Amino acid sequence: MATFPSDSVRTKDWGSEVLTDADLEAQYDIIHNYIKAALNSSTGHDHDGTSNQGPKLSPANLVIASQAAADILVAASATAWKRLAKGTAGQVLKINSEATDVEWGAGATAASQAEQEAGTEVAKYVAPATQQFHPSACKAWVAFNGTGTPAVTASYNVDASITDNGTGDYTISITTDFSSANYCAVGMAKGSSGASDPMIVNIETMAAGTLRVEVVSPQDAAARDSSQVCIAMFGDQS
Amino acid sequence: MKNIIFRRSDGGISITHVSPNDNYETVKAKHIPSDAVILLEGEDVEIPIDRKDRDCWNFDGTKVVVDQVKVQAKLDAIAQKETDDKAAEEAKIAAIVDKVVKK
């Protein structure tokens, strides 16, 4: 609160001297400045006496009934406010079913393996840990060098071990098996001399956990070792 | 790298190269057919470097070798096929000539 000026600011003795207009105006200014300073101090605004700026809201001075850490201040109407107590761990702020208020509710959950496999859920999100279970997703793939000792160069859900059954004849194993041998395998292989020697990847045997393929030249139907064999597999995983 | 050498039911020799990143027993169970005969399991088993006659590989009791008897049989089969093809071609030509002469 501003301090009111003492009598020492007066230039005349009000009891014995004649006060002029200037004297009265000076006194008026003293009172006006006092009130303005007091108002500014209590509201935080610079009131200049010409406009209504209203009170300034200071967070330190704002108190809500029963407030606690993480509570939220919500407009209850066009003119009133209310306290929304904090939610529980993992909850998110949502609009209620009537679309008239906000409330805490469960956050979105990840689709399960079964929901991914059904492919019909629309309200859940796809998590990296389960996205591959959708029927459209590739379940396993591998790229390997089939010359010399076969060696995997890149893969997903395929073991790094390869069986060499003969020229261009390889068995690979799937880390997390398919639910049966009824799955789709597609493959390409690099020929020894580019476009003039294209290769066909022929399926020898399929099992839930293994796939045996043979790289064959269509020119003479003979198997060939290939420096780049690529296979991708689609289907239902166990 | 560990290797498993086995003989398939069709008589061929397969070699499973088991990566150290994989579980040995799991790979063994998956890669070796139930009707196969395991011939050798070991670390860095010796196998022929030249794969030209890969289909003629055999197991001699201690390691994988190129079976020269099979190689010879393969060469004989190729030679026989060439002979048969040539004979078939000659027979075709003879048949055509015979038709022309009769006309």
Short mmCIF file of N, CA, C and O in Angstrom, two decimals, chain A residues 148-150 159-168 171-175 177 209-210 212 225, chain B residues 1 6 8 10 13-19 21-22 26-27 30-31 47 51-52 54-55 57:
data_model
loop_
_atom_site.label_atom_id
_atom_site.label_comp_id
_atom_site.label_asym_id
_atom_site.label_seq_id
_atom_site.Cartn_x
_atom_site.Cartn_y
_atom_site.Cartn_z
N GLY A 148 30.09 -70.29 -51.84
CA GLY A 148 30.98 -70.72 -50.76
C GLY A 148 30.16 -71.13 -49.56
O GLY A 148 29.14 -71.79 -49.67
N THR A 149 30.60 -70.70 -48.38
CA THR A 149 29.81 -70.95 -47.18
C THR A 149 28.68 -69.93 -47.15
O THR A 149 28.94 -68.73 -47.08
N PRO A 150 27.43 -70.36 -47.25
CA PRO A 150 26.31 -69.40 -47.29
C PRO A 150 26.34 -68.49 -46.07
O PRO A 150 26.56 -68.95 -44.95
N ASP A 159 16.87 -67.06 -38.99
CA ASP A 159 18.12 -67.38 -38.31
C ASP A 159 19.32 -67.11 -39.22
O ASP A 159 19.19 -67.12 -40.45
N ALA A 160 20.45 -66.89 -38.59
CA ALA A 160 21.68 -66.63 -39.36
C ALA A 160 22.29 -67.93 -39.88
O ALA A 160 23.22 -67.90 -40.68
N SER A 161 21.76 -69.06 -39.44
CA SER A 161 22.29 -70.35 -39.87
C SER A 161 21.63 -70.79 -41.18
O SER A 161 20.43 -70.61 -41.35
N ILE A 162 22.43 -71.35 -42.09
CA ILE A 162 21.91 -71.82 -43.37
C ILE A 162 22.46 -73.21 -43.64
O ILE A 162 23.62 -73.50 -43.33
N THR A 163 21.60 -74.05 -44.21
CA THR A 163 22.08 -75.38 -44.61
C THR A 163 22.33 -75.38 -46.11
O THR A 163 21.49 -74.95 -46.89
N ASP A 164 23.52 -75.87 -46.47
CA ASP A 164 23.91 -76.01 -47.87
C ASP A 164 23.59 -77.45 -48.29
O ASP A 164 24.22 -78.39 -47.82
N ASN A 165 22.57 -77.59 -49.15
CA ASN A 165 22.16 -78.92 -49.57
C ASN A 165 22.75 -79.32 -50.92
O ASN A 165 22.55 -80.44 -51.38
N GLY A 166 23.41 -78.39 -51.54
CA GLY A 166 23.96 -78.66 -52.86
C GLY A 166 24.09 -77.36 -53.61
O GLY A 166 23.84 -76.27 -53.07
N THR A 167 24.44 -77.45 -54.88
CA THR A 167 24.57 -76.25 -55.69
C THR A 167 23.24 -75.49 -55.74
O THR A 167 22.23 -76.06 -56.16
N GLY A 168 23.26 -74.26 -55.28
CA GLY A 168 22.05 -73.42 -55.30
C GLY A 168 20.91 -73.93 -54.46
O GLY A 168 19.78 -73.46 -54.61
N THR A 171 18.64 -74.34 -47.21
CA THR A 171 17.56 -74.37 -46.23
C THR A 171 17.78 -73.23 -45.25
O THR A 171 18.88 -73.07 -44.71
N ILE A 172 16.74 -72.43 -45.07
CA ILE A 172 16.80 -71.36 -44.07
C ILE A 172 15.77 -71.69 -42.98
O ILE A 172 14.83 -72.44 -43.22
N SER A 173 15.96 -71.13 -41.80
CA SER A 173 14.99 -71.37 -40.72
C SER A 173 14.43 -70.05 -40.21
O SER A 173 15.12 -69.03 -40.17
N ILE A 174 13.18 -70.11 -39.85
CA ILE A 174 12.45 -68.93 -39.37
C ILE A 174 12.51 -68.91 -37.85
O ILE A 174 12.24 -69.93 -37.21
N THR A 175 12.86 -67.79 -37.29
CA THR A 175 13.07 -67.72 -35.84
C THR A 175 11.75 -67.94 -35.09
O THR A 175 11.67 -68.80 -34.22
N ASP A 177 8.25 -69.28 -35.76
CA ASP A 177 7.65 -70.09 -36.82
C ASP A 177 6.30 -69.55 -37.31
O ASP A 177 5.61 -68.82 -36.59
N GLY A 209 8.70 -73.92 -39.78
CA GLY A 209 9.90 -73.25 -39.29
C GLY A 209 11.07 -73.24 -40.24
O GLY A 209 12.13 -72.69 -39.92
N THR A 210 10.91 -73.86 -41.40
CA THR A 210 12.02 -73.88 -42.36
C THR A 210 11.51 -73.75 -43.79
O THR A 210 10.35 -74.04 -44.08
N ARG A 212 13.14 -74.62 -47.74
CA ARG A 212 14.24 -75.07 -48.59
C ARG A 212 13.98 -74.60 -50.01
O ARG A 212 12.91 -74.86 -50.57
N ASP A 225 24.75 -71.68 -57.76
CA ASP A 225 25.00 -70.88 -56.55
C ASP A 225 24.80 -69.42 -56.93
O ASP A 225 25.17 -68.99 -58.03
N MET B 1 32.69 -71.35 -36.42
CA MET B 1 31.30 -71.71 -36.69
C MET B 1 31.13 -73.23 -36.62
O MET B 1 31.96 -73.96 -37.15
N PHE B 6 25.11 -83.98 -42.60
CA PHE B 6 24.16 -85.10 -42.58
C PHE B 6 23.84 -85.60 -43.99
O PHE B 6 24.01 -84.87 -44.97
N ARG B 8 20.99 -86.85 -46.46
CA ARG B 8 19.54 -86.80 -46.65
C ARG B 8 19.01 -88.14 -47.14
O ARG B 8 19.78 -89.01 -47.54
N ASP B 10 17.59 -88.72 -49.82
CA ASP B 10 17.87 -88.93 -51.25
C ASP B 10 19.35 -89.25 -51.50
O ASP B 10 19.77 -89.36 -52.64
N ILE B 13 24.45 -85.01 -49.57
CA ILE B 13 25.11 -84.53 -48.36
C ILE B 13 24.76 -83.07 -48.13
O ILE B 13 24.90 -82.23 -49.03
N SER B 14 24.29 -82.77 -46.94
CA SER B 14 23.98 -81.38 -46.57
C SER B 14 24.90 -80.95 -45.43
O SER B 14 25.30 -81.77 -44.60
N ILE B 15 25.19 -79.65 -45.43
CA ILE B 15 26.02 -79.10 -44.36
C ILE B 15 25.30 -77.89 -43.76
O ILE B 15 25.05 -76.91 -44.46
N THR B 16 24.97 -78.00 -42.49
CA THR B 16 24.35 -76.86 -41.81
C THR B 16 25.45 -76.04 -41.15
O THR B 16 26.24 -76.56 -40.35
N HIS B 17 25.49 -74.76 -41.53
CA HIS B 17 26.45 -73.84 -40.91
C HIS B 17 25.71 -73.12 -39.80
O HIS B 17 24.88 -72.24 -40.07
N VAL B 18 25.99 -73.48 -38.56
CA VAL B 18 25.25 -72.93 -37.43
C VAL B 18 25.95 -71.65 -36.94
O VAL B 18 27.11 -71.69 -36.50
N SER B 19 25.21 -70.57 -37.05
CA SER B 19 25.77 -69.29 -36.61
C SER B 19 25.89 -69.24 -35.09
O SER B 19 25.02 -69.75 -34.37
N ASN B 21 25.28 -66.88 -33.41
CA ASN B 21 24.19 -66.03 -32.93
C ASN B 21 22.90 -66.82 -32.68
O ASN B 21 21.96 -66.29 -32.10
N ASP B 22 22.87 -68.05 -33.17
CA ASP B 22 21.66 -68.86 -33.02
C ASP B 22 21.85 -69.94 -31.96
O ASP B 22 22.98 -70.33 -31.66
N THR B 26 18.31 -75.54 -31.33
CA THR B 26 17.13 -75.11 -32.09
C THR B 26 17.37 -75.24 -33.58
O THR B 26 16.53 -75.76 -34.33
N VAL B 27 18.54 -74.79 -34.02
CA VAL B 27 18.88 -74.88 -35.44
C VAL B 27 18.98 -76.34 -35.86
O VAL B 27 18.46 -76.73 -36.92
N LYS B 30 15.59 -77.81 -36.32
CA LYS B 30 14.84 -77.30 -37.47
C LYS B 30 15.44 -77.72 -38.81
O LYS B 30 14.72 -78.03 -39.76
N HIS B 31 16.76 -77.70 -38.90
CA HIS B 31 17.41 -77.91 -40.19
C HIS B 31 17.61 -79.37 -40.57
O HIS B 31 17.73 -79.68 -41.77
N ILE B 47 35.51 -78.95 -45.40
CA ILE B 47 34.69 -79.30 -46.57
C ILE B 47 35.43 -78.82 -47.82
O ILE B 47 36.25 -77.88 -47.74
N ARG B 51 33.38 -75.94 -55.43
CA ARG B 51 31.99 -76.40 -55.43
C ARG B 51 31.54 -76.90 -56.81
O ARG B 51 30.36 -77.13 -57.04
N LYS B 52 32.52 -77.03 -57.72
CA LYS B 52 32.17 -77.44 -59.09
C LYS B 52 31.40 -78.77 -59.11
O LYS B 52 30.42 -78.92 -59.84
N ARG B 54 29.71 -80.10 -56.52
CA ARG B 54 29.00 -80.12 -55.24
C ARG B 54 28.05 -81.31 -55.12
O ARG B 54 27.89 -81.89 -54.04
N ASP B 55 27.43 -81.68 -56.25
CA ASP B 55 26.48 -82.80 -56.21
C ASP B 55 27.17 -84.16 -56.06
O ASP B 55 26.49 -85.18 -55.93
N TRP B 57 29.58 -84.60 -53.67
CA TRP B 57 30.21 -84.66 -52.35
C TRP B 57 29.72 -85.90 -51.60
O TRP B 57 28.56 -86.30 -51.74
#
